[in-house]
Amino acid sequence: MEIVILPDNAAIGRLGADAVGNLLQRKPAAVLGLATGSSPLSIYDELATRSADGSVSFAKASGFTLDEYVGLPADHPESYRNVIDKDFVSRVDFASGAIQAPNALAEDIPAACAAYESAIAAAGGVDLQILGIGTDGHIGFNEPGSSLASRTRIKTLARQTRIDNARFFGGNLDAVPTHCLTQGLATIMAARHVVLVATGPGKAEAVHHLVEGAVSALWPATILQHHPHVTVLLDGAAASRLQLAGYYRETYRAKPAWQGI
Ligand code: F6R
């Protein structure tokens, strides 16, 4: 796991965008895994800027979102399908139909989840998965207690997650759905490169477990310790509980340029 502690969101956005841009240069038809929420916004903003100036193109790329709320109508502004369109997809040059999301409106939810797994496999798997992390250590919406071997399925959102996300629903906890479809932990682990972003003091405990804690279903993100290629982009506040923060800073400063991101 590579831990990079950066001064601010803009620096996180640039490095995350470098990871995506380098991949697209090597593989223009890359498959991206797209998180929603606040954490990846700096990366999406930077990629939108680079797309506008022509330094990156998504014309041949495709993407899969991580998760979707159950119970929101298709036109709800907080449906993750609409959020990712607004925050990222509509701002770059993806071909139409290049982005897929789990179908939380399906009558047969298990079949929709299985179809999503098949679609990811048919696309050749995810090359680069962008992730945030919940204050309770979830990735995707794999809440504490999730099977470390899980695949896309329906989950009940933890109360803490609904409280955290009420800010997107006018502060009204009752408006936040209770269920979601989410890629499983094994689905996320199958991505070839994972770039996880965490900022702010509210993420410090989850980041401490992610990087330095014991691997446990209680902190689902800890499964990433078993992944061979994870890049964790943090600000100082999110890194504030890392015992080895000094070592991570030193390691990144001394990183040979040829290693890239
Ligand atoms: C979003 C997702 C979640 C968020 C996490 C952090 O698609 O899967 O795991 O990444 O809840 O959310 P923010 O970034 O809003 O703090």
PDB file of N, CA and C in Angstrom, residues 98-169:
ATOM      1  N   ALA A  98     -21.208   4.600 -22.017  1.00  0.00           N
ATOM      2  CA  ALA A  98     -19.931   4.047 -21.543  1.00  0.00           C
ATOM      3  C   ALA A  98     -19.928   3.776 -20.031  1.00  0.00           C
ATOM      4  N   ILE A  99     -20.895   4.355 -19.342  1.00  0.00           N
ATOM      5  CA  ILE A  99     -20.913   4.201 -17.881  1.00  0.00           C
ATOM      6  C   ILE A  99     -22.073   3.304 -17.468  1.00  0.00           C
ATOM      7  N   GLN A 100     -21.778   2.310 -16.662  1.00  0.00           N
ATOM      8  CA  GLN A 100     -22.837   1.441 -16.143  1.00  0.00           C
ATOM      9  C   GLN A 100     -22.907   1.565 -14.621  1.00  0.00           C
ATOM     10  N   ALA A 101     -24.113   1.304 -14.103  1.00  0.00           N
ATOM     11  CA  ALA A 101     -24.332   1.391 -12.659  1.00  0.00           C
ATOM     12  C   ALA A 101     -25.226   0.227 -12.247  1.00  0.00           C
ATOM     13  N   PRO A 102     -25.129  -0.205 -10.990  1.00  0.00           N
ATOM     14  CA  PRO A 102     -26.030  -1.272 -10.561  1.00  0.00           C
ATOM     15  C   PRO A 102     -27.486  -0.788 -10.641  1.00  0.00           C
ATOM     16  N   ASN A 103     -28.372  -1.671 -11.107  1.00  0.00           N
ATOM     17  CA  ASN A 103     -29.769  -1.267 -11.322  1.00  0.00           C
ATOM     18  C   ASN A 103     -30.605  -1.510 -10.067  1.00  0.00           C
ATOM     19  N   ALA A 104     -30.706  -0.465  -9.252  1.00  0.00           N
ATOM     20  CA  ALA A 104     -31.433  -0.588  -7.990  1.00  0.00           C
ATOM     21  C   ALA A 104     -32.945  -0.498  -8.191  1.00  0.00           C
ATOM     22  N   LEU A 105     -33.379  -0.255  -9.429  1.00  0.00           N
ATOM     23  CA  LEU A 105     -34.824  -0.203  -9.703  1.00  0.00           C
ATOM     24  C   LEU A 105     -35.334  -1.545 -10.235  1.00  0.00           C
ATOM     25  N   ALA A 106     -34.430  -2.513 -10.357  1.00  0.00           N
ATOM     26  CA  ALA A 106     -34.824  -3.815 -10.925  1.00  0.00           C
ATOM     27  C   ALA A 106     -35.823  -4.511  -9.998  1.00  0.00           C
ATOM     28  N   GLU A 107     -36.723  -5.287 -10.592  1.00  0.00           N
ATOM     29  CA  GLU A 107     -37.661  -6.071  -9.769  1.00  0.00           C
ATOM     30  C   GLU A 107     -36.920  -7.227  -9.111  1.00  0.00           C
ATOM     31  N   ASP A 108     -35.985  -7.808  -9.866  1.00  0.00           N
ATOM     32  CA  ASP A 108     -35.218  -8.936  -9.342  1.00  0.00           C
ATOM     33  C   ASP A 108     -33.814  -8.431  -8.980  1.00  0.00           C
ATOM     34  N   ILE A 109     -33.657  -8.051  -7.718  1.00  0.00           N
ATOM     35  CA  ILE A 109     -32.395  -7.439  -7.282  1.00  0.00           C
ATOM     36  C   ILE A 109     -31.217  -8.423  -7.375  1.00  0.00           C
ATOM     37  N   PRO A 110     -31.343  -9.660  -6.897  1.00  0.00           N
ATOM     38  CA  PRO A 110     -30.194 -10.577  -7.026  1.00  0.00           C
ATOM     39  C   PRO A 110     -29.770 -10.760  -8.487  1.00  0.00           C
ATOM     40  N   ALA A 111     -30.752 -10.812  -9.406  1.00  0.00           N
ATOM     41  CA  ALA A 111     -30.398 -10.976 -10.830  1.00  0.00           C
ATOM     42  C   ALA A 111     -29.691  -9.723 -11.339  1.00  0.00           C
ATOM     43  N   ALA A 112     -30.140  -8.544 -10.896  1.00  0.00           N
ATOM     44  CA  ALA A 112     -29.493  -7.293 -11.327  1.00  0.00           C
ATOM     45  C   ALA A 112     -28.053  -7.234 -10.815  1.00  0.00           C
ATOM     46  N   CYS A 113     -27.832  -7.725  -9.597  1.00  0.00           N
ATOM     47  CA  CYS A 113     -26.476  -7.722  -9.025  1.00  0.00           C
ATOM     48  C   CYS A 113     -25.578  -8.691  -9.791  1.00  0.00           C
ATOM     49  N   ALA A 114     -26.124  -9.863 -10.113  1.00  0.00           N
ATOM     50  CA  ALA A 114     -25.339 -10.847 -10.880  1.00  0.00           C
ATOM     51  C   ALA A 114     -25.030 -10.296 -12.269  1.00  0.00           C
ATOM     52  N   ALA A 115     -26.004  -9.591 -12.869  1.00  0.00           N
ATOM     53  CA  ALA A 115     -25.791  -9.014 -14.209  1.00  0.00           C
ATOM     54  C   ALA A 115     -24.684  -7.951 -14.152  1.00  0.00           C
ATOM     55  N   TYR A 116     -24.624  -7.229 -13.052  1.00  0.00           N
ATOM     56  CA  TYR A 116     -23.590  -6.188 -12.912  1.00  0.00           C
ATOM     57  C   TYR A 116     -22.204  -6.829 -12.845  1.00  0.00           C
ATOM     58  N   GLU A 117     -22.091  -7.888 -12.054  1.00  0.00           N
ATOM     59  CA  GLU A 117     -20.814  -8.613 -11.987  1.00  0.00           C
ATOM     60  C   GLU A 117     -20.417  -9.120 -13.373  1.00  0.00           C
ATOM     61  N   SER A 118     -21.411  -9.644 -14.123  1.00  0.00           N
ATOM     62  CA  SER A 118     -21.118 -10.175 -15.464  1.00  0.00           C
ATOM     63  C   SER A 118     -20.662  -9.054 -16.392  1.00  0.00           C
ATOM     64  N   ALA A 119     -21.291  -7.888 -16.258  1.00  0.00           N
ATOM     65  CA  ALA A 119     -20.919  -6.766 -17.131  1.00  0.00           C
ATOM     66  C   ALA A 119     -19.487  -6.314 -16.856  1.00  0.00           C
ATOM     67  N   ILE A 120     -19.105  -6.298 -15.592  1.00  0.00           N
ATOM     68  CA  ILE A 120     -17.723  -5.904 -15.252  1.00  0.00           C
ATOM     69  C   ILE A 120     -16.746  -6.934 -15.829  1.00  0.00           C
ATOM     70  N   ALA A 121     -17.085  -8.200 -15.670  1.00  0.00           N
ATOM     71  CA  ALA A 121     -16.208  -9.256 -16.199  1.00  0.00           C
ATOM     72  C   ALA A 121     -16.129  -9.166 -17.721  1.00  0.00           C
ATOM     73  N   ALA A 122     -17.267  -8.915 -18.367  1.00  0.00           N
ATOM     74  CA  ALA A 122     -17.287  -8.858 -19.837  1.00  0.00           C
ATOM     75  C   ALA A 122     -16.448  -7.686 -20.352  1.00  0.00           C
ATOM     76  N   ALA A 123     -16.351  -6.636 -19.553  1.00  0.00           N
ATOM     77  CA  ALA A 123     -15.538  -5.470 -19.951  1.00  0.00           C
ATOM     78  C   ALA A 123     -14.047  -5.735 -19.717  1.00  0.00           C
ATOM     79  N   GLY A 124     -13.729  -6.865 -19.124  1.00  0.00           N
ATOM     80  CA  GLY A 124     -12.313  -7.200 -18.880  1.00  0.00           C
ATOM     81  C   GLY A 124     -11.848  -6.814 -17.492  1.00  0.00           C
ATOM     82  N   GLY A 125     -12.788  -6.437 -16.604  1.00  0.00           N
ATOM     83  CA  GLY A 125     -12.429  -6.057 -15.239  1.00  0.00           C
ATOM     84  C   GLY A 125     -12.038  -4.585 -15.160  1.00  0.00           C
ATOM     85  N   VAL A 126     -11.991  -4.085 -13.933  1.00  0.00           N
ATOM     86  CA  VAL A 126     -11.696  -2.665 -13.700  1.00  0.00           C
ATOM     87  C   VAL A 126     -10.182  -2.456 -13.648  1.00  0.00           C
ATOM     88  N   ASP A 127      -9.683  -1.509 -14.435  1.00  0.00           N
ATOM     89  CA  ASP A 127      -8.247  -1.199 -14.426  1.00  0.00           C
ATOM     90  C   ASP A 127      -7.880  -0.323 -13.243  1.00  0.00           C
ATOM     91  N   LEU A 128      -8.697   0.695 -12.997  1.00  0.00           N
ATOM     92  CA  LEU A 128      -8.381   1.629 -11.906  1.00  0.00           C
ATOM     93  C   LEU A 128      -9.677   1.969 -11.182  1.00  0.00           C
ATOM     94  N   GLN A 129      -9.716   1.659  -9.903  1.00  0.00           N
ATOM     95  CA  GLN A 129     -10.900   1.921  -9.088  1.00  0.00           C
ATOM     96  C   GLN A 129     -10.630   3.115  -8.182  1.00  0.00           C
ATOM     97  N   ILE A 130     -11.439   4.156  -8.310  1.00  0.00           N
ATOM     98  CA  ILE A 130     -11.345   5.303  -7.410  1.00  0.00           C
ATOM     99  C   ILE A 130     -12.281   5.038  -6.232  1.00  0.00           C
ATOM    100  N   LEU A 131     -11.771   5.233  -5.021  1.00  0.00           N
ATOM    101  CA  LEU A 131     -12.562   4.953  -3.815  1.00  0.00           C
ATOM    102  C   LEU A 131     -12.501   6.113  -2.836  1.00  0.00           C
ATOM    103  N   GLY A 132     -13.574   6.288  -2.073  1.00  0.00           N
ATOM    104  CA  GLY A 132     -13.528   7.049  -0.831  1.00  0.00           C
ATOM    105  C   GLY A 132     -13.558   6.029   0.296  1.00  0.00           C
ATOM    106  N   ILE A 133     -13.704   6.508   1.521  1.00  0.00           N
ATOM    107  CA  ILE A 133     -13.849   5.586   2.668  1.00  0.00           C
ATOM    108  C   ILE A 133     -14.832   6.223   3.636  1.00  0.00           C
ATOM    109  N   GLY A 134     -15.717   5.419   4.194  1.00  0.00           N
ATOM    110  CA  GLY A 134     -16.678   5.949   5.162  1.00  0.00           C
ATOM    111  C   GLY A 134     -16.025   6.146   6.519  1.00  0.00           C
ATOM    112  N   THR A 135     -16.659   6.946   7.371  1.00  0.00           N
ATOM    113  CA  THR A 135     -16.103   7.145   8.720  1.00  0.00           C
ATOM    114  C   THR A 135     -16.103   5.825   9.502  1.00  0.00           C
ATOM    115  N   ASP A 136     -16.962   4.887   9.107  1.00  0.00           N
ATOM    116  CA  ASP A 136     -16.984   3.571   9.765  1.00  0.00           C
ATOM    117  C   ASP A 136     -16.127   2.544   9.037  1.00  0.00           C
ATOM    118  N   GLY A 137     -15.337   2.995   8.075  1.00  0.00           N
ATOM    119  CA  GLY A 137     -14.412   2.093   7.381  1.00  0.00           C
ATOM    120  C   GLY A 137     -15.005   1.384   6.188  1.00  0.00           C
ATOM    121  N   HIS A 138     -16.226   1.787   5.752  1.00  0.00           N
ATOM    122  CA  HIS A 138     -16.766   1.118   4.566  1.00  0.00           C
ATOM    123  C   HIS A 138     -16.052   1.586   3.302  1.00  0.00           C
ATOM    124  N   ILE A 139     -15.992   0.706   2.307  1.00  0.00           N
ATOM    125  CA  ILE A 139     -15.636   1.092   0.930  1.00  0.00           C
ATOM    126  C   ILE A 139     -16.770   0.565   0.064  1.00  0.00           C
ATOM    127  N   GLY A 140     -17.089   1.292  -1.042  1.00  0.00           N
ATOM    128  CA  GLY A 140     -18.402   1.053  -1.621  1.00  0.00           C
ATOM    129  C   GLY A 140     -19.366   1.267  -0.459  1.00  0.00           C
ATOM    130  N   PHE A 141     -20.420   0.476  -0.396  1.00  0.00           N
ATOM    131  CA  PHE A 141     -21.253   0.525   0.819  1.00  0.00           C
ATOM    132  C   PHE A 141     -21.152  -0.797   1.565  1.00  0.00           C
ATOM    133  N   ASN A 142     -19.933  -1.330   1.594  1.00  0.00           N
ATOM    134  CA  ASN A 142     -19.675  -2.538   2.372  1.00  0.00           C
ATOM    135  C   ASN A 142     -19.466  -2.115   3.816  1.00  0.00           C
ATOM    136  N   GLU A 143     -20.565  -2.200   4.560  1.00  0.00           N
ATOM    137  CA  GLU A 143     -20.555  -1.713   5.933  1.00  0.00           C
ATOM    138  C   GLU A 143     -19.858  -2.725   6.851  1.00  0.00           C
ATOM    139  N   PRO A 144     -19.486  -2.297   8.061  1.00  0.00           N
ATOM    140  CA  PRO A 144     -18.848  -3.221   8.999  1.00  0.00           C
ATOM    141  C   PRO A 144     -19.653  -4.520   9.117  1.00  0.00           C
ATOM    142  N   GLY A 145     -18.939  -5.628   9.084  1.00  0.00           N
ATOM    143  CA  GLY A 145     -19.589  -6.941   9.123  1.00  0.00           C
ATOM    144  C   GLY A 145     -19.732  -7.554   7.744  1.00  0.00           C
ATOM    145  N   SER A 146     -19.414  -6.787   6.696  1.00  0.00           N
ATOM    146  CA  SER A 146     -19.507  -7.320   5.332  1.00  0.00           C
ATOM    147  C   SER A 146     -18.542  -8.480   5.145  1.00  0.00           C
ATOM    148  N   SER A 147     -18.971  -9.451   4.363  1.00  0.00           N
ATOM    149  CA  SER A 147     -18.063 -10.553   4.022  1.00  0.00           C
ATOM    150  C   SER A 147     -16.883 -10.005   3.232  1.00  0.00           C
ATOM    151  N   LEU A 148     -15.692 -10.421   3.590  1.00  0.00           N
ATOM    152  CA  LEU A 148     -14.507  -9.981   2.867  1.00  0.00           C
ATOM    153  C   LEU A 148     -14.466 -10.590   1.461  1.00  0.00           C
ATOM    154  N   ALA A 149     -15.329 -11.584   1.219  1.00  0.00           N
ATOM    155  CA  ALA A 149     -15.386 -12.241  -0.097  1.00  0.00           C
ATOM    156  C   ALA A 149     -16.625 -11.819  -0.876  1.00  0.00           C
ATOM    157  N   SER A 150     -17.287 -10.744  -0.439  1.00  0.00           N
ATOM    158  CA  SER A 150     -18.594 -10.394  -1.028  1.00  0.00           C
ATOM    159  C   SER A 150     -18.486  -9.893  -2.459  1.00  0.00           C
ATOM    160  N   ARG A 151     -19.596 -10.098  -3.185  1.00  0.00           N
ATOM    161  CA  ARG A 151     -19.777  -9.595  -4.546  1.00  0.00           C
ATOM    162  C   ARG A 151     -20.959  -8.627  -4.529  1.00  0.00           C
ATOM    163  N   THR A 152     -21.259  -8.032  -5.670  1.00  0.00           N
ATOM    164  CA  THR A 152     -22.342  -7.036  -5.737  1.00  0.00           C
ATOM    165  C   THR A 152     -23.638  -7.621  -5.166  1.00  0.00           C
ATOM    166  N   ARG A 153     -24.250  -6.861  -4.267  1.00  0.00           N
ATOM    167  CA  ARG A 153     -25.458  -7.341  -3.571  1.00  0.00           C
ATOM    168  C   ARG A 153     -26.156  -6.169  -2.908  1.00  0.00           C
ATOM    169  N   ILE A 154     -27.308  -6.457  -2.302  1.00  0.00           N
ATOM    170  CA  ILE A 154     -28.019  -5.417  -1.551  1.00  0.00           C
ATOM    171  C   ILE A 154     -27.454  -5.381  -0.123  1.00  0.00           C
ATOM    172  N   LYS A 155     -27.328  -4.182   0.422  1.00  0.00           N
ATOM    173  CA  LYS A 155     -26.864  -4.020   1.802  1.00  0.00           C
ATOM    174  C   LYS A 155     -27.771  -3.020   2.520  1.00  0.00           C
ATOM    175  N   THR A 156     -27.829  -3.158   3.835  1.00  0.00           N
ATOM    176  CA  THR A 156     -28.488  -2.162   4.677  1.00  0.00           C
ATOM    177  C   THR A 156     -27.435  -1.139   5.074  1.00  0.00           C
ATOM    178  N   LEU A 157     -27.741   0.129   4.888  1.00  0.00           N
ATOM    179  CA  LEU A 157     -26.775   1.174   5.270  1.00  0.00           C
ATOM    180  C   LEU A 157     -26.705   1.288   6.785  1.00  0.00           C
ATOM    181  N   ALA A 158     -25.497   1.478   7.293  1.00  0.00           N
ATOM    182  CA  ALA A 158     -25.322   1.704   8.726  1.00  0.00           C
ATOM    183  C   ALA A 158     -25.926   3.068   9.089  1.00  0.00           C
ATOM    184  N   ARG A 159     -26.411   3.177  10.312  1.00  0.00           N
ATOM    185  CA  ARG A 159     -27.008   4.448  10.735  1.00  0.00           C
ATOM    186  C   ARG A 159     -25.986   5.588  10.601  1.00  0.00           C
ATOM    187  N   GLN A 160     -24.723   5.288  10.957  1.00  0.00           N
ATOM    188  CA  GLN A 160     -23.693   6.334  10.869  1.00  0.00           C
ATOM    189  C   GLN A 160     -23.531   6.825   9.430  1.00  0.00           C
ATOM    190  N   THR A 161     -23.598   5.905   8.471  1.00  0.00           N
ATOM    191  CA  THR A 161     -23.464   6.289   7.057  1.00  0.00           C
ATOM    192  C   THR A 161     -24.638   7.166   6.648  1.00  0.00           C
ATOM    193  N   ARG A 162     -25.837   6.813   7.125  1.00  0.00           N
ATOM    194  CA  ARG A 162     -27.014   7.620   6.760  1.00  0.00           C
ATOM    195  C   ARG A 162     -26.910   9.006   7.391  1.00  0.00           C
ATOM    196  N   ILE A 163     -26.378   9.064   8.628  1.00  0.00           N
ATOM    197  CA  ILE A 163     -26.168  10.371   9.272  1.00  0.00           C
ATOM    198  C   ILE A 163     -25.133  11.174   8.464  1.00  0.00           C
ATOM    199  N   ASP A 164     -24.042  10.510   8.078  1.00  0.00           N
ATOM    200  CA  ASP A 164     -22.988  11.195   7.315  1.00  0.00           C
ATOM    201  C   ASP A 164     -23.540  11.723   5.983  1.00  0.00           C
ATOM    202  N   ASN A 165     -24.427  10.961   5.348  1.00  0.00           N
ATOM    203  CA  ASN A 165     -24.907  11.332   4.012  1.00  0.00           C
ATOM    204  C   ASN A 165     -26.156  12.206   4.031  1.00  0.00           C
ATOM    205  N   ALA A 166     -26.703  12.451   5.222  1.00  0.00           N
ATOM    206  CA  ALA A 166     -27.891  13.308   5.308  1.00  0.00           C
ATOM    207  C   ALA A 166     -27.594  14.701   4.747  1.00  0.00           C
ATOM    208  N   ARG A 167     -26.312  15.088   4.737  1.00  0.00           N
ATOM    209  CA  ARG A 167     -25.970  16.415   4.198  1.00  0.00           C
ATOM    210  C   ARG A 167     -26.355  16.536   2.729  1.00  0.00           C
ATOM    211  N   PHE A 168     -26.428  15.424   2.022  1.00  0.00           N
ATOM    212  CA  PHE A 168     -26.824  15.474   0.605  1.00  0.00           C
ATOM    213  C   PHE A 168     -28.351  15.489   0.453  1.00  0.00           C
ATOM    214  N   PHE A 169     -29.074  15.282   1.563  1.00  0.00           N
ATOM    215  CA  PHE A 169     -30.539  15.216   1.527  1.00  0.00           C
ATOM    216  C   PHE A 169     -31.119  16.322   2.405  1.00  0.00           C
TER     217      PHE A 169
END
